[in-house]
């Protein structure tokens, strides 16, 4: 998407610096701040990993990120800052504006910048979009050369005599003093208008009034919740889930034979065991929770310790042993409620970017589709709301007040669906980025109820696809819907120590072509056998009165929660039109939900 800059407005710049007043400052005025500032620059800007302004790609330094953006995106921060004569605050606003809103700009976009755009004067863009952003922490000289040399982009020549050297020293002292004042003013402004303690935390300096709150920890509870047996029993006993993974791995021997596989969030290691049995050369099973210890024991109990290596740690932080840099396949069961709950996909995508072979590497699963529809929902309403109105003769209805603010994870039957499902978001794991996991989608739902009905909820679920090529599944390819009683696993392994039946492996180009065309999939929707993901239900405070042909249009907003990155904040805006022939549209209704 091309982003256009807002219409220009007049921007008042700061006053010129009084050189005489600057030169009168003593070294003691800046003694304490000098140390903090220099430490901050060296530690944060020079040595800290820095992300590109336009990609989810990290570089070892701010200079490297800046050079990448210049070469790949034709966007040079130094040139733009010098050309527009941006002061410190304007540079900060420019960086934060780009990080918040822009994708790669065109040369026309860059050429249209004047320095008078509204965002250059908006305090909203003084708030760092990335904590400890190295691009915000560079000294002025790292952005542009001296005013006297900006046009030539060359360093000053050494002074010819002592008076020249003294003048140059005075000029540098004035510039350094101005940089200190700019930074002090920036800190003060952010501290006054926003949260001084939070900003101090961002730049890794203690607050002047207190040590500040401890960094938020979204991971400890998450990983500890996967230590117990029960949660793994629930997942493995989910036949739709486990048998689909087994079917994909075991029925594609050419893909897995002699492949190096990475299992992200391995849990008990069941997917790694499948991969090993399918002929993988080696499997690296990674998990950050204590379950990794049991996984290692399971691997040994099955005599596969020479094929499977269990690694305890976060996939963002670990390195693969044996000097392995890339893997052929990444397998992971990362899906959460409403697909994106728990944010494990972020870790899987980082694993992809770090370890998957750029060419011919395969993600399993390769694609997920978020589906959305109308749900009659009277049974859910009765259980979650109506129940509280009469409990042993007492009115406990206050307990239902927050039900409309929380997404409900439960099973609804196919008969409760009041529309055809609508594709809300299509995620291709080969190239989706973490930024795209916060999204907005428009939707149109058409009621299929044969008679006038009250619609009490929206329902959301997801479909998951596996391909041996990792390429997107064509839209016309339907997802497999597993019914109760369906045979879900074609191959049954012997148990009790019996040797498996030996079969000659099939080979040849014909089998490879069949594998490339094969699509393995499962659905978590109401028409499928229930899974442990169930469906995600959004109850409506006021029901929609619908009949056959009633049209519900709107927008679905989904993003990570500001208070816990593993939870989701969802906003649904919708309006109702009675049928296609009616032009009158009802009022727009907005409801806000937590998925947690």
PDB file of N, CA and C in Angstrom, residues 302-394:
ATOM      1  N   UNK A 302      12.100 -43.689  23.102  1.00  0.00           N
ATOM      2  CA  UNK A 302      11.747 -44.211  21.793  1.00  0.00           C
ATOM      3  C   UNK A 302      12.967 -44.485  20.920  1.00  0.00           C
ATOM      4  N   UNK A 303      14.159 -44.408  21.515  1.00  0.00           N
ATOM      5  CA  UNK A 303      15.379 -44.751  20.797  1.00  0.00           C
ATOM      6  C   UNK A 303      15.721 -43.833  19.652  1.00  0.00           C
ATOM      7  N   UNK A 304      15.332 -42.557  19.759  1.00  0.00           N
ATOM      8  CA  UNK A 304      15.560 -41.619  18.656  1.00  0.00           C
ATOM      9  C   UNK A 304      16.518 -40.490  19.021  1.00  0.00           C
ATOM     10  N   UNK A 305      17.313 -40.682  20.071  1.00  0.00           N
ATOM     11  CA  UNK A 305      18.210 -39.608  20.506  1.00  0.00           C
ATOM     12  C   UNK A 305      19.289 -39.276  19.489  1.00  0.00           C
ATOM     13  N   UNK A 306      19.554 -40.177  18.532  1.00  0.00           N
ATOM     14  CA  UNK A 306      20.532 -39.879  17.485  1.00  0.00           C
ATOM     15  C   UNK A 306      19.914 -39.084  16.328  1.00  0.00           C
ATOM     16  N   UNK A 307      18.576 -38.978  16.335  1.00  0.00           N
ATOM     17  CA  UNK A 307      17.886 -38.254  15.263  1.00  0.00           C
ATOM     18  C   UNK A 307      17.289 -36.949  15.769  1.00  0.00           C
ATOM     19  N   UNK A 308      16.811 -36.942  17.017  1.00  0.00           N
ATOM     20  CA  UNK A 308      16.137 -35.769  17.577  1.00  0.00           C
ATOM     21  C   UNK A 308      16.984 -35.152  18.673  1.00  0.00           C
ATOM     22  N   UNK A 309      17.240 -33.855  18.555  1.00  0.00           N
ATOM     23  CA  UNK A 309      17.946 -33.093  19.586  1.00  0.00           C
ATOM     24  C   UNK A 309      16.969 -32.107  20.199  1.00  0.00           C
ATOM     25  N   UNK A 310      16.748 -32.212  21.511  1.00  0.00           N
ATOM     26  CA  UNK A 310      15.858 -31.294  22.213  1.00  0.00           C
ATOM     27  C   UNK A 310      16.671 -30.120  22.728  1.00  0.00           C
ATOM     28  N   UNK A 311      16.193 -28.904  22.452  1.00  0.00           N
ATOM     29  CA  UNK A 311      16.879 -27.681  22.868  1.00  0.00           C
ATOM     30  C   UNK A 311      15.951 -26.905  23.781  1.00  0.00           C
ATOM     31  N   UNK A 312      16.395 -26.619  24.991  1.00  0.00           N
ATOM     32  CA  UNK A 312      15.588 -25.840  25.941  1.00  0.00           C
ATOM     33  C   UNK A 312      15.916 -24.364  25.774  1.00  0.00           C
ATOM     34  N   UNK A 313      14.934 -23.553  25.418  1.00  0.00           N
ATOM     35  CA  UNK A 313      15.151 -22.118  25.269  1.00  0.00           C
ATOM     36  C   UNK A 313      14.161 -21.501  24.303  1.00  0.00           C
ATOM     37  N   UNK A 314      14.178 -20.183  24.235  1.00  0.00           N
ATOM     38  CA  UNK A 314      13.332 -19.454  23.291  1.00  0.00           C
ATOM     39  C   UNK A 314      13.971 -19.524  21.908  1.00  0.00           C
ATOM     40  N   UNK A 315      13.158 -19.772  20.907  1.00  0.00           N
ATOM     41  CA  UNK A 315      13.690 -19.938  19.564  1.00  0.00           C
ATOM     42  C   UNK A 315      14.324 -18.644  19.059  1.00  0.00           C
ATOM     43  N   UNK A 316      13.907 -17.504  19.635  1.00  0.00           N
ATOM     44  CA  UNK A 316      14.514 -16.228  19.250  1.00  0.00           C
ATOM     45  C   UNK A 316      15.950 -16.110  19.739  1.00  0.00           C
ATOM     46  N   UNK A 317      16.320 -16.915  20.731  1.00  0.00           N
ATOM     47  CA  UNK A 317      17.620 -16.746  21.389  1.00  0.00           C
ATOM     48  C   UNK A 317      18.582 -17.903  21.167  1.00  0.00           C
ATOM     49  N   UNK A 318      18.079 -19.078  20.805  1.00  0.00           N
ATOM     50  CA  UNK A 318      18.942 -20.254  20.716  1.00  0.00           C
ATOM     51  C   UNK A 318      19.734 -20.260  19.409  1.00  0.00           C
ATOM     52  N   UNK A 319      20.772 -21.083  19.391  1.00  0.00           N
ATOM     53  CA  UNK A 319      21.501 -21.390  18.165  1.00  0.00           C
ATOM     54  C   UNK A 319      21.420 -22.886  17.948  1.00  0.00           C
ATOM     55  N   UNK A 320      21.381 -23.300  16.716  1.00  0.00           N
ATOM     56  CA  UNK A 320      21.337 -24.726  16.416  1.00  0.00           C
ATOM     57  C   UNK A 320      22.736 -25.318  16.538  1.00  0.00           C
ATOM     58  N   UNK A 321      22.847 -26.510  17.127  1.00  0.00           N
ATOM     59  CA  UNK A 321      24.170 -27.117  17.296  1.00  0.00           C
ATOM     60  C   UNK A 321      24.727 -27.633  15.976  1.00  0.00           C
ATOM     61  N   UNK A 322      25.945 -28.155  16.061  1.00  0.00           N
ATOM     62  CA  UNK A 322      26.607 -28.784  14.906  1.00  0.00           C
ATOM     63  C   UNK A 322      26.785 -27.812  13.743  1.00  0.00           C
ATOM     64  N   UNK A 323      26.883 -26.510  14.069  1.00  0.00           N
ATOM     65  CA  UNK A 323      27.101 -25.484  13.041  1.00  0.00           C
ATOM     66  C   UNK A 323      26.000 -25.465  11.977  1.00  0.00           C
ATOM     67  N   UNK A 324      24.805 -25.906  12.359  1.00  0.00           N
ATOM     68  CA  UNK A 324      23.686 -25.877  11.416  1.00  0.00           C
ATOM     69  C   UNK A 324      23.154 -24.453  11.314  1.00  0.00           C
ATOM     70  N   UNK A 325      23.079 -23.933  10.114  1.00  0.00           N
ATOM     71  CA  UNK A 325      22.591 -22.569   9.897  1.00  0.00           C
ATOM     72  C   UNK A 325      21.157 -22.548   9.383  1.00  0.00           C
ATOM     73  N   UNK A 326      20.795 -23.536   8.551  1.00  0.00           N
ATOM     74  CA  UNK A 326      19.463 -23.529   7.945  1.00  0.00           C
ATOM     75  C   UNK A 326      18.846 -24.914   8.012  1.00  0.00           C
ATOM     76  N   UNK A 327      17.514 -24.932   8.037  1.00  0.00           N
ATOM     77  CA  UNK A 327      16.766 -26.187   8.040  1.00  0.00           C
ATOM     78  C   UNK A 327      15.886 -26.236   6.797  1.00  0.00           C
ATOM     79  N   UNK A 328      15.459 -27.447   6.454  1.00  0.00           N
ATOM     80  CA  UNK A 328      14.621 -27.627   5.270  1.00  0.00           C
ATOM     81  C   UNK A 328      13.146 -27.383   5.575  1.00  0.00           C
ATOM     82  N   UNK A 329      12.732 -27.740   6.791  1.00  0.00           N
ATOM     83  CA  UNK A 329      11.309 -27.672   7.151  1.00  0.00           C
ATOM     84  C   UNK A 329      11.181 -27.130   8.575  1.00  0.00           C
ATOM     85  N   UNK A 330      10.209 -26.269   8.781  1.00  0.00           N
ATOM     86  CA  UNK A 330       9.820 -25.864  10.136  1.00  0.00           C
ATOM     87  C   UNK A 330       8.403 -26.375  10.370  1.00  0.00           C
ATOM     88  N   UNK A 331       8.264 -27.208  11.406  1.00  0.00           N
ATOM     89  CA  UNK A 331       6.938 -27.665  11.807  1.00  0.00           C
ATOM     90  C   UNK A 331       6.619 -27.039  13.167  1.00  0.00           C
ATOM     91  N   UNK A 332       5.380 -26.685  13.346  1.00  0.00           N
ATOM     92  CA  UNK A 332       4.983 -26.081  14.619  1.00  0.00           C
ATOM     93  C   UNK A 332       3.472 -26.095  14.732  1.00  0.00           C
ATOM     94  N   UNK A 333       2.997 -26.373  15.932  1.00  0.00           N
ATOM     95  CA  UNK A 333       1.568 -26.207  16.210  1.00  0.00           C
ATOM     96  C   UNK A 333       1.456 -24.969  17.083  1.00  0.00           C
ATOM     97  N   UNK A 334       1.358 -23.824  16.435  1.00  0.00           N
ATOM     98  CA  UNK A 334       1.448 -22.522  17.101  1.00  0.00           C
ATOM     99  C   UNK A 334       0.077 -21.870  17.287  1.00  0.00           C
ATOM    100  N   UNK A 335      -0.956 -22.439  16.710  1.00  0.00           N
ATOM    101  CA  UNK A 335      -2.258 -21.766  16.649  1.00  0.00           C
ATOM    102  C   UNK A 335      -2.900 -21.674  18.033  1.00  0.00           C
ATOM    103  N   UNK A 336      -3.503 -20.521  18.317  1.00  0.00           N
ATOM    104  CA  UNK A 336      -4.207 -20.320  19.572  1.00  0.00           C
ATOM    105  C   UNK A 336      -5.675 -20.040  19.316  1.00  0.00           C
ATOM    106  N   UNK A 337      -6.412 -19.760  20.371  1.00  0.00           N
ATOM    107  CA  UNK A 337      -7.812 -19.367  20.196  1.00  0.00           C
ATOM    108  C   UNK A 337      -7.863 -18.176  19.247  1.00  0.00           C
ATOM    109  N   UNK A 338      -8.873 -18.149  18.388  1.00  0.00           N
ATOM    110  CA  UNK A 338      -8.992 -17.089  17.376  1.00  0.00           C
ATOM    111  C   UNK A 338      -7.737 -17.010  16.519  1.00  0.00           C
ATOM    112  N   UNK A 339      -7.017 -18.097  16.435  1.00  0.00           N
ATOM    113  CA  UNK A 339      -5.772 -18.284  15.684  1.00  0.00           C
ATOM    114  C   UNK A 339      -4.582 -17.575  16.302  1.00  0.00           C
ATOM    115  N   UNK A 340      -4.724 -16.279  16.634  1.00  0.00           N
ATOM    116  CA  UNK A 340      -3.562 -15.469  16.988  1.00  0.00           C
ATOM    117  C   UNK A 340      -3.360 -15.284  18.487  1.00  0.00           C
ATOM    118  N   UNK A 341      -4.285 -15.771  19.300  1.00  0.00           N
ATOM    119  CA  UNK A 341      -4.109 -15.675  20.753  1.00  0.00           C
ATOM    120  C   UNK A 341      -2.836 -16.407  21.167  1.00  0.00           C
ATOM    121  N   UNK A 342      -2.112 -15.854  22.113  1.00  0.00           N
ATOM    122  CA  UNK A 342      -0.830 -16.324  22.657  1.00  0.00           C
ATOM    123  C   UNK A 342       0.368 -15.818  21.859  1.00  0.00           C
ATOM    124  N   UNK A 343       0.147 -15.322  20.645  1.00  0.00           N
ATOM    125  CA  UNK A 343       1.223 -14.699  19.853  1.00  0.00           C
ATOM    126  C   UNK A 343       2.399 -15.622  19.601  1.00  0.00           C
ATOM    127  N   UNK A 344       2.160 -16.927  19.564  1.00  0.00           N
ATOM    128  CA  UNK A 344       3.271 -17.836  19.268  1.00  0.00           C
ATOM    129  C   UNK A 344       3.716 -17.728  17.820  1.00  0.00           C
ATOM    130  N   UNK A 345       2.821 -17.277  16.945  1.00  0.00           N
ATOM    131  CA  UNK A 345       3.209 -17.138  15.548  1.00  0.00           C
ATOM    132  C   UNK A 345       4.376 -16.173  15.383  1.00  0.00           C
ATOM    133  N   UNK A 346       4.456 -15.163  16.235  1.00  0.00           N
ATOM    134  CA  UNK A 346       5.593 -14.237  16.173  1.00  0.00           C
ATOM    135  C   UNK A 346       6.913 -14.993  16.290  1.00  0.00           C
ATOM    136  N   UNK A 347       6.967 -15.939  17.225  1.00  0.00           N
ATOM    137  CA  UNK A 347       8.192 -16.731  17.422  1.00  0.00           C
ATOM    138  C   UNK A 347       8.464 -17.625  16.216  1.00  0.00           C
ATOM    139  N   UNK A 348       7.421 -18.211  15.652  1.00  0.00           N
ATOM    140  CA  UNK A 348       7.597 -19.080  14.492  1.00  0.00           C
ATOM    141  C   UNK A 348       8.136 -18.283  13.301  1.00  0.00           C
ATOM    142  N   UNK A 349       7.642 -17.060  13.130  1.00  0.00           N
ATOM    143  CA  UNK A 349       8.120 -16.235  12.012  1.00  0.00           C
ATOM    144  C   UNK A 349       9.567 -15.811  12.222  1.00  0.00           C
ATOM    145  N   UNK A 350       9.957 -15.567  13.463  1.00  0.00           N
ATOM    146  CA  UNK A 350      11.362 -15.269  13.721  1.00  0.00           C
ATOM    147  C   UNK A 350      12.228 -16.483  13.440  1.00  0.00           C
ATOM    148  N   UNK A 351      11.733 -17.672  13.800  1.00  0.00           N
ATOM    149  CA  UNK A 351      12.463 -18.900  13.475  1.00  0.00           C
ATOM    150  C   UNK A 351      12.608 -19.053  11.967  1.00  0.00           C
ATOM    151  N   UNK A 352      11.530 -18.740  11.237  1.00  0.00           N
ATOM    152  CA  UNK A 352      11.596 -18.785   9.767  1.00  0.00           C
ATOM    153  C   UNK A 352      12.682 -17.872   9.233  1.00  0.00           C
ATOM    154  N   UNK A 353      12.700 -16.643   9.720  1.00  0.00           N
ATOM    155  CA  UNK A 353      13.662 -15.670   9.205  1.00  0.00           C
ATOM    156  C   UNK A 353      15.095 -16.019   9.599  1.00  0.00           C
ATOM    157  N   UNK A 354      15.258 -16.690  10.734  1.00  0.00           N
ATOM    158  CA  UNK A 354      16.606 -17.036  11.200  1.00  0.00           C
ATOM    159  C   UNK A 354      17.125 -18.343  10.602  1.00  0.00           C
ATOM    160  N   UNK A 355      16.253 -19.340  10.456  1.00  0.00           N
ATOM    161  CA  UNK A 355      16.759 -20.686  10.202  1.00  0.00           C
ATOM    162  C   UNK A 355      16.263 -21.347   8.914  1.00  0.00           C
ATOM    163  N   UNK A 356      15.136 -20.942   8.353  1.00  0.00           N
ATOM    164  CA  UNK A 356      14.606 -21.657   7.196  1.00  0.00           C
ATOM    165  C   UNK A 356      15.390 -21.315   5.934  1.00  0.00           C
ATOM    166  N   UNK A 357      15.659 -22.319   5.123  1.00  0.00           N
ATOM    167  CA  UNK A 357      16.346 -22.088   3.855  1.00  0.00           C
ATOM    168  C   UNK A 357      15.559 -21.089   3.008  1.00  0.00           C
ATOM    169  N   UNK A 358      16.224 -20.059   2.514  1.00  0.00           N
ATOM    170  CA  UNK A 358      15.495 -19.045   1.726  1.00  0.00           C
ATOM    171  C   UNK A 358      14.827 -19.639   0.487  1.00  0.00           C
ATOM    172  N   UNK A 359      15.471 -20.612  -0.122  1.00  0.00           N
ATOM    173  CA  UNK A 359      14.912 -21.249  -1.307  1.00  0.00           C
ATOM    174  C   UNK A 359      14.447 -22.658  -0.948  1.00  0.00           C
ATOM    175  N   UNK A 360      13.217 -22.971  -1.257  1.00  0.00           N
ATOM    176  CA  UNK A 360      12.650 -24.313  -1.116  1.00  0.00           C
ATOM    177  C   UNK A 360      12.444 -24.742   0.331  1.00  0.00           C
ATOM    178  N   UNK A 361      12.613 -23.837   1.272  1.00  0.00           N
ATOM    179  CA  UNK A 361      12.263 -24.151   2.651  1.00  0.00           C
ATOM    180  C   UNK A 361      10.748 -24.221   2.797  1.00  0.00           C
ATOM    181  N   UNK A 362      10.252 -25.112   3.650  1.00  0.00           N
ATOM    182  CA  UNK A 362       8.811 -25.341   3.771  1.00  0.00           C
ATOM    183  C   UNK A 362       8.356 -25.076   5.197  1.00  0.00           C
ATOM    184  N   UNK A 363       7.274 -24.314   5.310  1.00  0.00           N
ATOM    185  CA  UNK A 363       6.614 -24.088   6.597  1.00  0.00           C
ATOM    186  C   UNK A 363       5.425 -25.045   6.712  1.00  0.00           C
ATOM    187  N   UNK A 364       5.311 -25.704   7.864  1.00  0.00           N
ATOM    188  CA  UNK A 364       4.181 -26.609   8.091  1.00  0.00           C
ATOM    189  C   UNK A 364       3.545 -26.277   9.439  1.00  0.00           C
ATOM    190  N   UNK A 365       2.302 -25.731   9.406  1.00  0.00           N
ATOM    191  CA  UNK A 365       1.460 -25.504   8.232  1.00  0.00           C
ATOM    192  C   UNK A 365       1.977 -24.352   7.377  1.00  0.00           C
ATOM    193  N   UNK A 366       1.441 -24.276   6.160  1.00  0.00           N
ATOM    194  CA  UNK A 366       1.888 -23.245   5.222  1.00  0.00           C
ATOM    195  C   UNK A 366       0.906 -22.086   5.110  1.00  0.00           C
ATOM    196  N   UNK A 367      -0.328 -22.278   5.591  1.00  0.00           N
ATOM    197  CA  UNK A 367      -1.340 -21.237   5.392  1.00  0.00           C
ATOM    198  C   UNK A 367      -2.458 -21.396   6.412  1.00  0.00           C
ATOM    199  N   UNK A 368      -2.988 -20.274   6.891  1.00  0.00           N
ATOM    200  CA  UNK A 368      -4.150 -20.287   7.784  1.00  0.00           C
ATOM    201  C   UNK A 368      -5.113 -19.184   7.361  1.00  0.00           C
ATOM    202  N   UNK A 369      -6.402 -19.513   7.408  1.00  0.00           N
ATOM    203  CA  UNK A 369      -7.428 -18.547   7.042  1.00  0.00           C
ATOM    204  C   UNK A 369      -8.345 -18.311   8.231  1.00  0.00           C
ATOM    205  N   UNK A 370      -8.535 -17.034   8.577  1.00  0.00           N
ATOM    206  CA  UNK A 370      -9.458 -16.672   9.647  1.00  0.00           C
ATOM    207  C   UNK A 370     -10.830 -16.454   9.021  1.00  0.00           C
ATOM    208  N   UNK A 371     -11.822 -17.199   9.505  1.00  0.00           N
ATOM    209  CA  UNK A 371     -13.164 -17.149   8.954  1.00  0.00           C
ATOM    210  C   UNK A 371     -14.115 -16.502   9.964  1.00  0.00           C
ATOM    211  N   UNK A 372     -15.156 -15.830   9.442  1.00  0.00           N
ATOM    212  CA  UNK A 372     -16.026 -15.008  10.276  1.00  0.00           C
ATOM    213  C   UNK A 372     -17.459 -15.182   9.796  1.00  0.00           C
ATOM    214  N   UNK A 373     -18.415 -15.211  10.740  1.00  0.00           N
ATOM    215  CA  UNK A 373     -19.793 -15.391  10.324  1.00  0.00           C
ATOM    216  C   UNK A 373     -20.799 -14.958  11.373  1.00  0.00           C
ATOM    217  N   UNK A 374     -22.069 -14.981  10.978  1.00  0.00           N
ATOM    218  CA  UNK A 374     -23.160 -14.692  11.892  1.00  0.00           C
ATOM    219  C   UNK A 374     -23.550 -15.968  12.634  1.00  0.00           C
ATOM    220  N   UNK A 375     -23.888 -15.813  13.917  1.00  0.00           N
ATOM    221  CA  UNK A 375     -24.227 -16.960  14.748  1.00  0.00           C
ATOM    222  C   UNK A 375     -25.516 -16.650  15.509  1.00  0.00           C
ATOM    223  N   UNK A 376     -26.484 -17.550  15.408  1.00  0.00           N
ATOM    224  CA  UNK A 376     -27.746 -17.354  16.112  1.00  0.00           C
ATOM    225  C   UNK A 376     -27.497 -17.254  17.617  1.00  0.00           C
ATOM    226  N   UNK A 377     -26.748 -18.150  18.206  1.00  0.00           N
ATOM    227  CA  UNK A 377     -26.158 -17.987  19.530  1.00  0.00           C
ATOM    228  C   UNK A 377     -27.092 -17.933  20.716  1.00  0.00           C
ATOM    229  N   UNK A 378     -28.329 -18.396  20.583  1.00  0.00           N
ATOM    230  CA  UNK A 378     -29.257 -18.278  21.723  1.00  0.00           C
ATOM    231  C   UNK A 378     -28.839 -19.172  22.890  1.00  0.00           C
ATOM    232  N   UNK A 379     -28.261 -20.337  22.597  1.00  0.00           N
ATOM    233  CA  UNK A 379     -27.844 -21.239  23.678  1.00  0.00           C
ATOM    234  C   UNK A 379     -26.683 -20.652  24.462  1.00  0.00           C
ATOM    235  N   UNK A 380     -25.730 -20.064  23.758  1.00  0.00           N
ATOM    236  CA  UNK A 380     -24.595 -19.416  24.431  1.00  0.00           C
ATOM    237  C   UNK A 380     -25.094 -18.259  25.280  1.00  0.00           C
ATOM    238  N   UNK A 381     -26.023 -17.482  24.740  1.00  0.00           N
ATOM    239  CA  UNK A 381     -26.581 -16.351  25.490  1.00  0.00           C
ATOM    240  C   UNK A 381     -27.267 -16.842  26.762  1.00  0.00           C
ATOM    241  N   UNK A 382     -27.992 -17.916  26.643  1.00  0.00           N
ATOM    242  CA  UNK A 382     -28.705 -18.458  27.805  1.00  0.00           C
ATOM    243  C   UNK A 382     -27.712 -18.937  28.873  1.00  0.00           C
ATOM    244  N   UNK A 383     -26.655 -19.614  28.442  1.00  0.00           N
ATOM    245  CA  UNK A 383     -25.680 -20.161  29.387  1.00  0.00           C
ATOM    246  C   UNK A 383     -24.850 -19.076  30.045  1.00  0.00           C
ATOM    247  N   UNK A 384     -24.450 -18.064  29.282  1.00  0.00           N
ATOM    248  CA  UNK A 384     -23.506 -17.062  29.787  1.00  0.00           C
ATOM    249  C   UNK A 384     -24.178 -15.831  30.381  1.00  0.00           C
ATOM    250  N   UNK A 385     -25.406 -15.533  29.973  1.00  0.00           N
ATOM    251  CA  UNK A 385     -26.091 -14.327  30.457  1.00  0.00           C
ATOM    252  C   UNK A 385     -27.366 -14.682  31.216  1.00  0.00           C
ATOM    253  N   UNK A 386     -28.271 -15.400  30.558  1.00  0.00           N
ATOM    254  CA  UNK A 386     -29.554 -15.704  31.172  1.00  0.00           C
ATOM    255  C   UNK A 386     -29.443 -16.478  32.469  1.00  0.00           C
ATOM    256  N   UNK A 387     -28.453 -17.339  32.575  1.00  0.00           N
ATOM    257  CA  UNK A 387     -28.265 -18.157  33.778  1.00  0.00           C
ATOM    258  C   UNK A 387     -28.242 -17.338  35.057  1.00  0.00           C
ATOM    259  N   UNK A 388     -27.602 -16.158  34.985  1.00  0.00           N
ATOM    260  CA  UNK A 388     -27.374 -15.369  36.203  1.00  0.00           C
ATOM    261  C   UNK A 388     -28.623 -14.647  36.702  1.00  0.00           C
ATOM    262  N   UNK A 389     -29.653 -14.586  35.907  1.00  0.00           N
ATOM    263  CA  UNK A 389     -30.834 -13.809  36.310  1.00  0.00           C
ATOM    264  C   UNK A 389     -31.648 -14.505  37.409  1.00  0.00           C
ATOM    265  N   UNK A 390     -31.496 -15.818  37.534  1.00  0.00           N
ATOM    266  CA  UNK A 390     -32.255 -16.538  38.568  1.00  0.00           C
ATOM    267  C   UNK A 390     -31.422 -17.721  39.048  1.00  0.00           C
ATOM    268  N   UNK A 391     -30.692 -17.528  40.142  1.00  0.00           N
ATOM    269  CA  UNK A 391     -29.876 -18.585  40.726  1.00  0.00           C
ATOM    270  C   UNK A 391     -30.446 -18.912  42.101  1.00  0.00           C
ATOM    271  N   UNK A 392     -31.165 -20.026  42.182  1.00  0.00           N
ATOM    272  CA  UNK A 392     -31.847 -20.421  43.418  1.00  0.00           C
ATOM    273  C   UNK A 392     -32.744 -19.291  43.928  1.00  0.00           C
ATOM    274  N   UNK A 393     -33.376 -18.595  43.000  1.00  0.00           N
ATOM    275  CA  UNK A 393     -34.308 -17.549  43.374  1.00  0.00           C
ATOM    276  C   UNK A 393     -33.686 -16.188  43.587  1.00  0.00           C
ATOM    277  N   UNK A 394     -32.339 -16.079  43.389  1.00  0.00           N
ATOM    278  CA  UNK A 394     -31.657 -14.800  43.584  1.00  0.00           C
ATOM    279  C   UNK A 394     -31.218 -14.208  42.239  1.00  0.00           C
TER     280      UNK A 394
END
